[in-house]
PDB file of C-alpha atoms in Angstrom:
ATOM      1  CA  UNK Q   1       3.002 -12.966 -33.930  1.00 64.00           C
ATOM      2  CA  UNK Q   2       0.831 -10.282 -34.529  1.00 74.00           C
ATOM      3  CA  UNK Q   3       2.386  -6.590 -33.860  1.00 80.00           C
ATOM      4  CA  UNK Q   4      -0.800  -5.045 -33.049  1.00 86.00           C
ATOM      5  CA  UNK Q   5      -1.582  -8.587 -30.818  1.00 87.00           C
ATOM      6  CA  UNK Q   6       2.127  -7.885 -29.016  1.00 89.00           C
ATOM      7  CA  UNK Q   7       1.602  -3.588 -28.664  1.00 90.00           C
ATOM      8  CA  UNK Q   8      -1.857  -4.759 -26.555  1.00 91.00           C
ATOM      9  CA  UNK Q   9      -0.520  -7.344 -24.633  1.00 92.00           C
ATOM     10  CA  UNK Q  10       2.614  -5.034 -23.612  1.00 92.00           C
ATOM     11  CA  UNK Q  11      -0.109  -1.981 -22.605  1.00 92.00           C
ATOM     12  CA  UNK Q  12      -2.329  -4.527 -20.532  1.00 94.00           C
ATOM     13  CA  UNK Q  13       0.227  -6.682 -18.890  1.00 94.00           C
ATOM     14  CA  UNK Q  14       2.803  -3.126 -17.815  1.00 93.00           C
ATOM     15  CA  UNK Q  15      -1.162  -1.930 -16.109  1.00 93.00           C
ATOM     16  CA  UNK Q  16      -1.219  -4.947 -14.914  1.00 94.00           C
ATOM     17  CA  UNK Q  17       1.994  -5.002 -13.138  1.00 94.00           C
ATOM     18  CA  UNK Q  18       1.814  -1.237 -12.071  1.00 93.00           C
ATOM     19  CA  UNK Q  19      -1.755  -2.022 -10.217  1.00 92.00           C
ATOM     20  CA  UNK Q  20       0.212  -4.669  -8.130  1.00 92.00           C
ATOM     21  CA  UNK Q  21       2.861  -2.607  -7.207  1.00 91.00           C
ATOM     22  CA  UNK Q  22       0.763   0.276  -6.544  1.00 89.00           C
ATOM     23  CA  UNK Q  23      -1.230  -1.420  -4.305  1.00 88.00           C
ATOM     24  CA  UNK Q  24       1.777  -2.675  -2.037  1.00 87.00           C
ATOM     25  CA  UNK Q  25       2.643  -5.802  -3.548  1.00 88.00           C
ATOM     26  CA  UNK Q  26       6.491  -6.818  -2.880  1.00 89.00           C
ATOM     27  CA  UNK Q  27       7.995  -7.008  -6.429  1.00 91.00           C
ATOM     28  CA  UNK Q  28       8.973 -11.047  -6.409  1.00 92.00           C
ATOM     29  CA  UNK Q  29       5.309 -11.609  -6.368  1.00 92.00           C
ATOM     30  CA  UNK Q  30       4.753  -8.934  -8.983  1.00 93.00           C
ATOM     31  CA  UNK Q  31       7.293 -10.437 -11.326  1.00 93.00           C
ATOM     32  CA  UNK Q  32       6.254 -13.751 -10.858  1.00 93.00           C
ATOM     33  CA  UNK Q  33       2.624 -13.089 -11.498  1.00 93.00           C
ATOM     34  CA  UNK Q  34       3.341 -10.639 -14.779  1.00 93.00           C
ATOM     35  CA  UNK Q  35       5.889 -13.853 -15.854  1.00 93.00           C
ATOM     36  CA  UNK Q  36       2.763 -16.063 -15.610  1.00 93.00           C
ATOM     37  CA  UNK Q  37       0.396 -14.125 -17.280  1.00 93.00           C
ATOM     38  CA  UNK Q  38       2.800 -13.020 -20.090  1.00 92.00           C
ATOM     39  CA  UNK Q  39       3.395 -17.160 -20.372  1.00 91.00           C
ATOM     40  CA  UNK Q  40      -0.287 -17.818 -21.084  1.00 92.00           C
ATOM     41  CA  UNK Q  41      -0.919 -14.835 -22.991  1.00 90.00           C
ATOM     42  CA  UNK Q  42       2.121 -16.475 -25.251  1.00 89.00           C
ATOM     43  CA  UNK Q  43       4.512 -13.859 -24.822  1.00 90.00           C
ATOM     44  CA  UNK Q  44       7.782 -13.601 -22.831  1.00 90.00           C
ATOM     45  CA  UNK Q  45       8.104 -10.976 -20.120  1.00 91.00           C
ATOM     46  CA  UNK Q  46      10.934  -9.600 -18.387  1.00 91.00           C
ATOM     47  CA  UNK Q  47      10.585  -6.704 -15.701  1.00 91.00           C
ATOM     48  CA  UNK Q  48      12.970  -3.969 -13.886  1.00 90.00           C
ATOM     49  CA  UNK Q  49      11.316  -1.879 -11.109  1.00 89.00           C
ATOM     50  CA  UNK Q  50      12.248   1.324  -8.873  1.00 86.00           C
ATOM     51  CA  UNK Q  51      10.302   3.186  -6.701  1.00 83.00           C
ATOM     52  CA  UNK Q  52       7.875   5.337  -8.859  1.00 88.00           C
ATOM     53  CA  UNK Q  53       7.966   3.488 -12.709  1.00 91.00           C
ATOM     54  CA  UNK Q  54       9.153  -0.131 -13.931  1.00 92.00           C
ATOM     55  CA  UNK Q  55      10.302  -1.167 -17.015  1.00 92.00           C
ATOM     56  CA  UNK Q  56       8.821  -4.006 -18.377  1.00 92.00           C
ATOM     57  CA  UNK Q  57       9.784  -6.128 -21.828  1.00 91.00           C
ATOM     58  CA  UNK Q  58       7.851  -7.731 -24.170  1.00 91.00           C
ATOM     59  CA  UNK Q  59       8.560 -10.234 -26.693  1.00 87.00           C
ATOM     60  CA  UNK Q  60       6.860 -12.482 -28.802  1.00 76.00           C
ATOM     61  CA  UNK Q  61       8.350 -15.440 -30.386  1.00 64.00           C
ATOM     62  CA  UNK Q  62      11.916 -15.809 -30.481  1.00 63.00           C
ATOM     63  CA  UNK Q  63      11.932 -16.491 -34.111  1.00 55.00           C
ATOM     64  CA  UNK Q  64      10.033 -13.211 -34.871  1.00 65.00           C
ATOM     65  CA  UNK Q  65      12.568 -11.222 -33.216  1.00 69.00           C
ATOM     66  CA  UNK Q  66       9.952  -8.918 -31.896  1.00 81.00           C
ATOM     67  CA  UNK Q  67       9.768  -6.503 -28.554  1.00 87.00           C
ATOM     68  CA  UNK Q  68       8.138  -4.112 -27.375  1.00 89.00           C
ATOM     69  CA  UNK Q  69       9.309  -1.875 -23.983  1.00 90.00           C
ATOM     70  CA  UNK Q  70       7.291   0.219 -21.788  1.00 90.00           C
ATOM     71  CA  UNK Q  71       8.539   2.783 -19.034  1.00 92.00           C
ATOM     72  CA  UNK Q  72       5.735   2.984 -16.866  1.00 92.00           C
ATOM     73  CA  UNK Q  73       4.552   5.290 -13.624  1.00 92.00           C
ATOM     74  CA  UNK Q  74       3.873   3.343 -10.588  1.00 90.00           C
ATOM     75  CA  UNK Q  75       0.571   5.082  -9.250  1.00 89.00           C
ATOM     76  CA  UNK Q  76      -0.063   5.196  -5.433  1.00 83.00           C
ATOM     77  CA  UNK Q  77      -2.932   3.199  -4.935  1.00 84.00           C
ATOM     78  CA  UNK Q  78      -3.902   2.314  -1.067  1.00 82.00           C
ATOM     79  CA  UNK Q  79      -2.457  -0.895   0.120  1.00 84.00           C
ATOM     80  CA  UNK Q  80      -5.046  -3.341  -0.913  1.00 83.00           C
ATOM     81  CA  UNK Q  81      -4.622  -7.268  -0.110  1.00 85.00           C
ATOM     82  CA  UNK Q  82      -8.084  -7.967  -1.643  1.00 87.00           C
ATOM     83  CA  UNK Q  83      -6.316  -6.962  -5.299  1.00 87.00           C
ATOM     84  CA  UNK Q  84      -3.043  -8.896  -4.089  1.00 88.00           C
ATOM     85  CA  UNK Q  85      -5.093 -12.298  -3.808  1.00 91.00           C
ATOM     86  CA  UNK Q  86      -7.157 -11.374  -6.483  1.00 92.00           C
ATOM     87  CA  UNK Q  87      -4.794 -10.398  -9.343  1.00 92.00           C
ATOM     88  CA  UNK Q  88      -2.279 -13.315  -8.172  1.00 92.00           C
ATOM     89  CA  UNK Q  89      -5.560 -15.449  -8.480  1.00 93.00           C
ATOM     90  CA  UNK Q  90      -5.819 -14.108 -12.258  1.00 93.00           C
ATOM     91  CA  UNK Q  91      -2.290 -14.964 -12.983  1.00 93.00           C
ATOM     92  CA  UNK Q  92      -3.201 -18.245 -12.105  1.00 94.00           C
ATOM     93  CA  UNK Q  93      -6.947 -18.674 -13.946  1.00 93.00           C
ATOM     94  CA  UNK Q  94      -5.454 -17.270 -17.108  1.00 93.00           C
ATOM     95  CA  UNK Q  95      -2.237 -19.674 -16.893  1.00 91.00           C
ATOM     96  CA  UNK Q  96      -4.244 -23.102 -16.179  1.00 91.00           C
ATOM     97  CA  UNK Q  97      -7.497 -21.905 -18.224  1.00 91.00           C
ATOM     98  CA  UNK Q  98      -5.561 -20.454 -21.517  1.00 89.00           C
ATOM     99  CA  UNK Q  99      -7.905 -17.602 -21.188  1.00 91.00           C
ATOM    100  CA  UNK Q 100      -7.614 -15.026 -24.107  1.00 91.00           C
ATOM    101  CA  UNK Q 101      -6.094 -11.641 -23.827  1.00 91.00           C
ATOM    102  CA  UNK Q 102      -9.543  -9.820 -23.982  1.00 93.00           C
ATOM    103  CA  UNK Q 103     -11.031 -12.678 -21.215  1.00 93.00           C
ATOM    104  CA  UNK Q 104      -7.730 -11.690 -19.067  1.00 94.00           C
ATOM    105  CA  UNK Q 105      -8.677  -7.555 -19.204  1.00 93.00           C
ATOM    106  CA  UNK Q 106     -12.333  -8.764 -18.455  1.00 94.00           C
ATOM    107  CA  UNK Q 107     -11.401  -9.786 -15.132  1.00 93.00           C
ATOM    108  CA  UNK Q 108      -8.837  -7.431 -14.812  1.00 94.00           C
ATOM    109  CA  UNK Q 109     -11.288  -4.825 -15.143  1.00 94.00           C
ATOM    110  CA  UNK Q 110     -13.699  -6.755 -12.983  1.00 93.00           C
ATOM    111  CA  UNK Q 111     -11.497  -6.773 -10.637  1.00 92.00           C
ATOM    112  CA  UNK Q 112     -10.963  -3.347 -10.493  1.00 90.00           C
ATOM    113  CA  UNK Q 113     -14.057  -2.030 -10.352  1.00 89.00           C
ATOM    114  CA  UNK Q 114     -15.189  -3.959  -7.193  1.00 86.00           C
ATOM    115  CA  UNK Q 115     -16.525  -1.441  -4.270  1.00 84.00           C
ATOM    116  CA  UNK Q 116     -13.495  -0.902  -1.923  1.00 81.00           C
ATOM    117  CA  UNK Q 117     -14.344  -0.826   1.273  1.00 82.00           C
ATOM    118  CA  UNK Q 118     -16.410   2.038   3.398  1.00 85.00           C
ATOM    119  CA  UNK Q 119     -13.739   4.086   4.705  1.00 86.00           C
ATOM    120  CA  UNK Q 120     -15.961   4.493   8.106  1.00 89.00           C
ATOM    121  CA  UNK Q 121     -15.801   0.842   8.574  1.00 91.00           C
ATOM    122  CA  UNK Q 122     -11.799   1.364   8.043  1.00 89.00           C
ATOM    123  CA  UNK Q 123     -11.621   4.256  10.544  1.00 91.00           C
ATOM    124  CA  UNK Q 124     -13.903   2.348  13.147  1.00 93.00           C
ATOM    125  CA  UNK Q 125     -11.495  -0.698  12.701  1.00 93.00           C
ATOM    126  CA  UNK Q 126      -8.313   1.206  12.877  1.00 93.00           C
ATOM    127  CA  UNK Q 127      -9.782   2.990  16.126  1.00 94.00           C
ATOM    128  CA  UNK Q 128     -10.358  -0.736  17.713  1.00 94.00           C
ATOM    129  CA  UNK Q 129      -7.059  -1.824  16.681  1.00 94.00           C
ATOM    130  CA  UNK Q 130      -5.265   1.325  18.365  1.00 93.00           C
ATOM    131  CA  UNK Q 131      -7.371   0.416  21.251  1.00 94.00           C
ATOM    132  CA  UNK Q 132      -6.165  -2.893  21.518  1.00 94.00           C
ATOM    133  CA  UNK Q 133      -2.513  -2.013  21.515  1.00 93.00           C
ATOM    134  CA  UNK Q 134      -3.359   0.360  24.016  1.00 92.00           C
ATOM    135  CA  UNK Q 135      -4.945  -2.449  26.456  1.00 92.00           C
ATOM    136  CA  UNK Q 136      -1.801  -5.006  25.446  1.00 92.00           C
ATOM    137  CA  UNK Q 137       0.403  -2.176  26.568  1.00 91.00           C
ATOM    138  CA  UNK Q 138      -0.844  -1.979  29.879  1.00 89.00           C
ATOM    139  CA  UNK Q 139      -3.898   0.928  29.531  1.00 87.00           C
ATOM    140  CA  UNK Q 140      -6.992   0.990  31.283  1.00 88.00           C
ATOM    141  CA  UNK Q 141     -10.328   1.460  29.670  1.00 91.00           C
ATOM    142  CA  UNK Q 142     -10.311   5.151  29.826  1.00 90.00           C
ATOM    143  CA  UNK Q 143      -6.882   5.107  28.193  1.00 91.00           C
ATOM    144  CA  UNK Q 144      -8.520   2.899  25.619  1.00 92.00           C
ATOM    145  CA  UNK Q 145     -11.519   5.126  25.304  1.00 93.00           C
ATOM    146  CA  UNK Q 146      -9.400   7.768  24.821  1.00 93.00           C
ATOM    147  CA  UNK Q 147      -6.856   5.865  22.151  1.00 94.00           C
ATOM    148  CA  UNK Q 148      -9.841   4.977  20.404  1.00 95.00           C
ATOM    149  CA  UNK Q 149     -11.160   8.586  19.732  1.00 95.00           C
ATOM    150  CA  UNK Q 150      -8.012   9.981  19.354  1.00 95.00           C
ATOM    151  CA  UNK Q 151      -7.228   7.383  16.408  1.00 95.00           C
ATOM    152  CA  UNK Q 152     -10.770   8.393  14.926  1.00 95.00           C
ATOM    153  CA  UNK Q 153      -9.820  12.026  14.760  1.00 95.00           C
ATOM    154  CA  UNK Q 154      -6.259  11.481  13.403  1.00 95.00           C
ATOM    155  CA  UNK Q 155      -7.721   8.793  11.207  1.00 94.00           C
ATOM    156  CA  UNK Q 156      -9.805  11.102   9.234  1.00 94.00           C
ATOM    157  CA  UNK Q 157      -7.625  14.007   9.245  1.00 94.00           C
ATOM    158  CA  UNK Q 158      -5.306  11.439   7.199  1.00 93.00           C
ATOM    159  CA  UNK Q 159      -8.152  10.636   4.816  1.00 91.00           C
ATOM    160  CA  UNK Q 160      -9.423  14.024   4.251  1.00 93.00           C
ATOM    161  CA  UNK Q 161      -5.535  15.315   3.299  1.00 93.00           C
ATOM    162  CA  UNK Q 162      -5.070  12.550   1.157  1.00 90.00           C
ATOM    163  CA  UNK Q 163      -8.005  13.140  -0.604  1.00 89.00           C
ATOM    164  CA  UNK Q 164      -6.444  16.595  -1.012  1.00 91.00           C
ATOM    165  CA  UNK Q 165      -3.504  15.316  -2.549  1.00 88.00           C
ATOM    166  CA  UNK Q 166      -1.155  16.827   0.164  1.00 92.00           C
ATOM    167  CA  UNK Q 167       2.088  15.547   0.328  1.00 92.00           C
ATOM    168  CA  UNK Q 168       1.914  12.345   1.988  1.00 91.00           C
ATOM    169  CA  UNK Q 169       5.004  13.220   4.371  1.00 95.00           C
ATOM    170  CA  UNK Q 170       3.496  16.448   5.440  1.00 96.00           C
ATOM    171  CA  UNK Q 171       0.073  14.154   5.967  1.00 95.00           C
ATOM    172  CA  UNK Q 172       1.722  11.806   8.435  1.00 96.00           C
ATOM    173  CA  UNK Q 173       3.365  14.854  10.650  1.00 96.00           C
ATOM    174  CA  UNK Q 174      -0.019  16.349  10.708  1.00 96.00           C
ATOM    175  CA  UNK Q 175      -2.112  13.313  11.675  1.00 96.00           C
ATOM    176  CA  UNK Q 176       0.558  11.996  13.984  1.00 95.00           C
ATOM    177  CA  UNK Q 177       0.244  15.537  15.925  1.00 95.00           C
ATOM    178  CA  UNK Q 178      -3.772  15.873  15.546  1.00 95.00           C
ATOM    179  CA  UNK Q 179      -4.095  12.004  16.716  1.00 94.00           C
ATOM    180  CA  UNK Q 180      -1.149  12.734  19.699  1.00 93.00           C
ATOM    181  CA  UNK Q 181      -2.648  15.590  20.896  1.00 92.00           C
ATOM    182  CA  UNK Q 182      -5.892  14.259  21.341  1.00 92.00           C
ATOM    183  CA  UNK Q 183      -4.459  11.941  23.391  1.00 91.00           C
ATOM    184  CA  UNK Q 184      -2.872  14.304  25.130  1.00 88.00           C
ATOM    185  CA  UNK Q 185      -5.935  14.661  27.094  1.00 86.00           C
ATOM    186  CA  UNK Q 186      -5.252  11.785  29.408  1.00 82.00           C
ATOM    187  CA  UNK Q 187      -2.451  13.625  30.764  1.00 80.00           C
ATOM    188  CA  UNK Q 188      -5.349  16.558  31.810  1.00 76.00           C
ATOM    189  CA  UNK Q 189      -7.912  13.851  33.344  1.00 76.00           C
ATOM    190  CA  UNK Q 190      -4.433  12.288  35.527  1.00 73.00           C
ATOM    191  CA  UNK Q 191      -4.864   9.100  34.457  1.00 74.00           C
ATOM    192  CA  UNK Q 192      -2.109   6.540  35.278  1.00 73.00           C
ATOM    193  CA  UNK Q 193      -1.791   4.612  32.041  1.00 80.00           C
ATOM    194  CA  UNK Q 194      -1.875   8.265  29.784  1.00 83.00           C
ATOM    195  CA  UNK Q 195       1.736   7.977  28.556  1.00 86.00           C
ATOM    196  CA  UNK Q 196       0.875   4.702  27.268  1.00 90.00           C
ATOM    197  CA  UNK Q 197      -2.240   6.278  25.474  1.00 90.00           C
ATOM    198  CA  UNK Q 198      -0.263   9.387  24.142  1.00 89.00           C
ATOM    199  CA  UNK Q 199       2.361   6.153  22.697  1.00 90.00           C
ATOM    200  CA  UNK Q 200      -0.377   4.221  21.092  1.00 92.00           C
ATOM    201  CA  UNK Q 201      -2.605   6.930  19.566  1.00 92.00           C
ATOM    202  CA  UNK Q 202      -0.251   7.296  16.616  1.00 93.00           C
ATOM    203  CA  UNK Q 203       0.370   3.211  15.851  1.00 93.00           C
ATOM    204  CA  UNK Q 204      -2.011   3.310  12.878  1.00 93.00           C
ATOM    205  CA  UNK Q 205       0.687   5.647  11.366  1.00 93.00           C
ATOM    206  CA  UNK Q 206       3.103   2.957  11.321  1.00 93.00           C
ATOM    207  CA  UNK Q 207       4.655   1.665   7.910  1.00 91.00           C
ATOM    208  CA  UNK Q 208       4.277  -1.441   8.430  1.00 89.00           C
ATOM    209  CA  UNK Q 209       3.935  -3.279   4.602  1.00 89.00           C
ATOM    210  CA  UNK Q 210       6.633  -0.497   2.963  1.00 90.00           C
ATOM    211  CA  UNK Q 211       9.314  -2.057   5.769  1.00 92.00           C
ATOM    212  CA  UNK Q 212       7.736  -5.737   5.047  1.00 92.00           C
ATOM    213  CA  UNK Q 213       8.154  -5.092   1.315  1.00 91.00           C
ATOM    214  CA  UNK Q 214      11.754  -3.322   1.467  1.00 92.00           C
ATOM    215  CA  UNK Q 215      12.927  -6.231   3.310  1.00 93.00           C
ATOM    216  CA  UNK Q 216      11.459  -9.035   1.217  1.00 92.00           C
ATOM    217  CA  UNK Q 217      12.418  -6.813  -1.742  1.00 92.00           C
ATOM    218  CA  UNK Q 218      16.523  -6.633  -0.269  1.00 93.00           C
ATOM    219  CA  UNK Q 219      15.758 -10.794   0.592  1.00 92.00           C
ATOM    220  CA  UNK Q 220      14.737 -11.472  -3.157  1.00 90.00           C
ATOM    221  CA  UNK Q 221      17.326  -9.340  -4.751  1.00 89.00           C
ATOM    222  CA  UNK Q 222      15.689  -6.470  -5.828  1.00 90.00           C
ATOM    223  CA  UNK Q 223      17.671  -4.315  -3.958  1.00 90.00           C
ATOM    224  CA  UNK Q 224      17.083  -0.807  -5.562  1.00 89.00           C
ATOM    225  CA  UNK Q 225      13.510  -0.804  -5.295  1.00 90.00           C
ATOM    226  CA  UNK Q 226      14.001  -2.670  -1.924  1.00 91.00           C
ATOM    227  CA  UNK Q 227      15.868   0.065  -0.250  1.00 93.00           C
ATOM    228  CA  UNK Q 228      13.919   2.771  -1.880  1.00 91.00           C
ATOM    229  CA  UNK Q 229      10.774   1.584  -0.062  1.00 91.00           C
ATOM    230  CA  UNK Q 230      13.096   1.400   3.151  1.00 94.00           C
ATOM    231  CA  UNK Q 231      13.999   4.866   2.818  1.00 94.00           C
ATOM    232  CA  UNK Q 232      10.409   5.958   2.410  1.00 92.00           C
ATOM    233  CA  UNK Q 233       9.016   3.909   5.295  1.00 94.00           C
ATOM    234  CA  UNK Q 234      11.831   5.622   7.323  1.00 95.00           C
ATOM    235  CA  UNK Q 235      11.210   9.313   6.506  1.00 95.00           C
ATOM    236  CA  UNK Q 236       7.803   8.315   7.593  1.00 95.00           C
ATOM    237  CA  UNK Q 237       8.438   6.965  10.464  1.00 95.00           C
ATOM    238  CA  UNK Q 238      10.593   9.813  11.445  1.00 96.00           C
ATOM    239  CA  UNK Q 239       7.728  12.188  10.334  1.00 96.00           C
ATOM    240  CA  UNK Q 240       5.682  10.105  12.644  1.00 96.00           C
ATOM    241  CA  UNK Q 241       8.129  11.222  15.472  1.00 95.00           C
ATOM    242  CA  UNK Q 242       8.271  15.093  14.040  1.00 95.00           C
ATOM    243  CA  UNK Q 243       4.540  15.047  14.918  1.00 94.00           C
ATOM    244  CA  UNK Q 244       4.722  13.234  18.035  1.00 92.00           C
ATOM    245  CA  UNK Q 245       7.215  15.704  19.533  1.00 92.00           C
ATOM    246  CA  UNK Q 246       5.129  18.701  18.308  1.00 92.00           C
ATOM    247  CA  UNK Q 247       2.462  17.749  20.996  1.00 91.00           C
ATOM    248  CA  UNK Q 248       5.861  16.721  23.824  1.00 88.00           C
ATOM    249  CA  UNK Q 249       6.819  20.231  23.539  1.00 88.00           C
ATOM    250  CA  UNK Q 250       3.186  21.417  24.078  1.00 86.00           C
ATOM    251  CA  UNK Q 251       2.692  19.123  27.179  1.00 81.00           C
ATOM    252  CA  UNK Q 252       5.817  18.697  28.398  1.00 71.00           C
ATOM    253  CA  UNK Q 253       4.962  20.202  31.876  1.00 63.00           C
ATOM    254  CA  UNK Q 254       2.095  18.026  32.006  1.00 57.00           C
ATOM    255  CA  UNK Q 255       4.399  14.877  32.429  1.00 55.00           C
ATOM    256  CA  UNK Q 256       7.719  16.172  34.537  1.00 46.00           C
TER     257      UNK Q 256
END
């Protein structure tokens, strides 16, 4: 095989598997699509992650005796599902099509460069959602009014120091306490249902697919990266909790 054919297979294929993981993709899947791709790229592929870079292997032919190794950075991408299906559907195209390596980074590429989605249409979304939980919790409308806009506030605060590049622990403190103490304000108007509204205000904050990942990560036998991602998701959720007490000690009188 080729060296120079090998060296560009091993750059695409570790970009390849750093976009999945990136993008919140638990590492079974990861390794299983990189395995397939390698396969129809003709090239054998073997893959050790942790929580910020991966290791991935490439060899050619078994009679050439040639590899190649990468040490990659895993970047933090949002959690994306649309490049989940899309680069798992890839895997799949380029496995039962015997597409060629510069077909594969077409799509790849393709892929890519699609238009995420309008972050308004995410914040209105995540404001509904918060509003929901609020209503299957037992709040009235007013609550939920009040969930809503509180989750709007919070919601951009979050985008707007991410965008920054703050730390993302000191962005979840700071949006759980801007979202909370918004909320707050149904403690002020006396409603019945405004502890429930001051609970659910911050739910958008929850780690949900680090926890999901960790676990199916710990399941599959990938248990560094596995508990790494537990870790995080905890010191997040406690820094969900740091923020949600920083408004408690602010209202406290306002619900003895």
């Amino acid at each position: 095989m080729d060296k120079s054919y090998l060296k560009e297979t091993s750059d695409f294929l570790a970009e390849y598997m750093t976009s999945m993981l990136g993008a919140g993709v638990h590492t079974s899947r990861v390794v299983r699509n990189s395995k397939r791709l390698g396969e129809a790229l003709g090239v054998t592929v073997n893959i050790s992650t942790f929580q910020k870079a991966a290791i991935i292997t490439v060899g050619g032919r078994e009679e050439d005796g040639q590899v190649i190794t990468r040490v990659v950075d895993i970047p933090a991408y949002p959690i994306s599902f649309e490049w989940n299906a899309d680069l798992s559907a890839l895997s799949w195209a380029a496995y039962d099509n015997n597409y060629s390596l510069e077909k594969v980074k077409d799509e790849f590429r393709r892929i890519l460069s699609k238009p995420k989605m309008n972050p308004l249409f995410v914040m209105l979304m995540t404001g509904l959602a918060n509003a929901s939980f609020c209503r299957l919790f037992g709040g009235n409308i007013w609550a939920m009014l009040i969930v809503f806009t509180s989750t709007l506030v919070g919601f951009y605060v979050r985008q707007h120091l991410t965008r920054k590049k703050v730390n993302h622990f000191i962005v979840f403190i700071v949006s759980a306490f801007i979202a909370s103490l918004c909320a707050s304000s149904a403690l002020s108007l006396g409603l019945v249902s405004a502890e429930i509204a001051l609970a659910t205000s911050v739910l958008y904050l929850v780690p949900g697919v680090p926890l999901l990942n960790g676990i199916l990560d710990v399941a599959d036998g990938h248990v560094l990266i596995g508990f790494s991602r537990l870790v995080n998701a905890f010191l997040l959720i406690i820094c969900i909790a740091i923020g949600m007490s920083m408004t408690l000690m602010l209202v406290k009188d306002s619900l003895l």
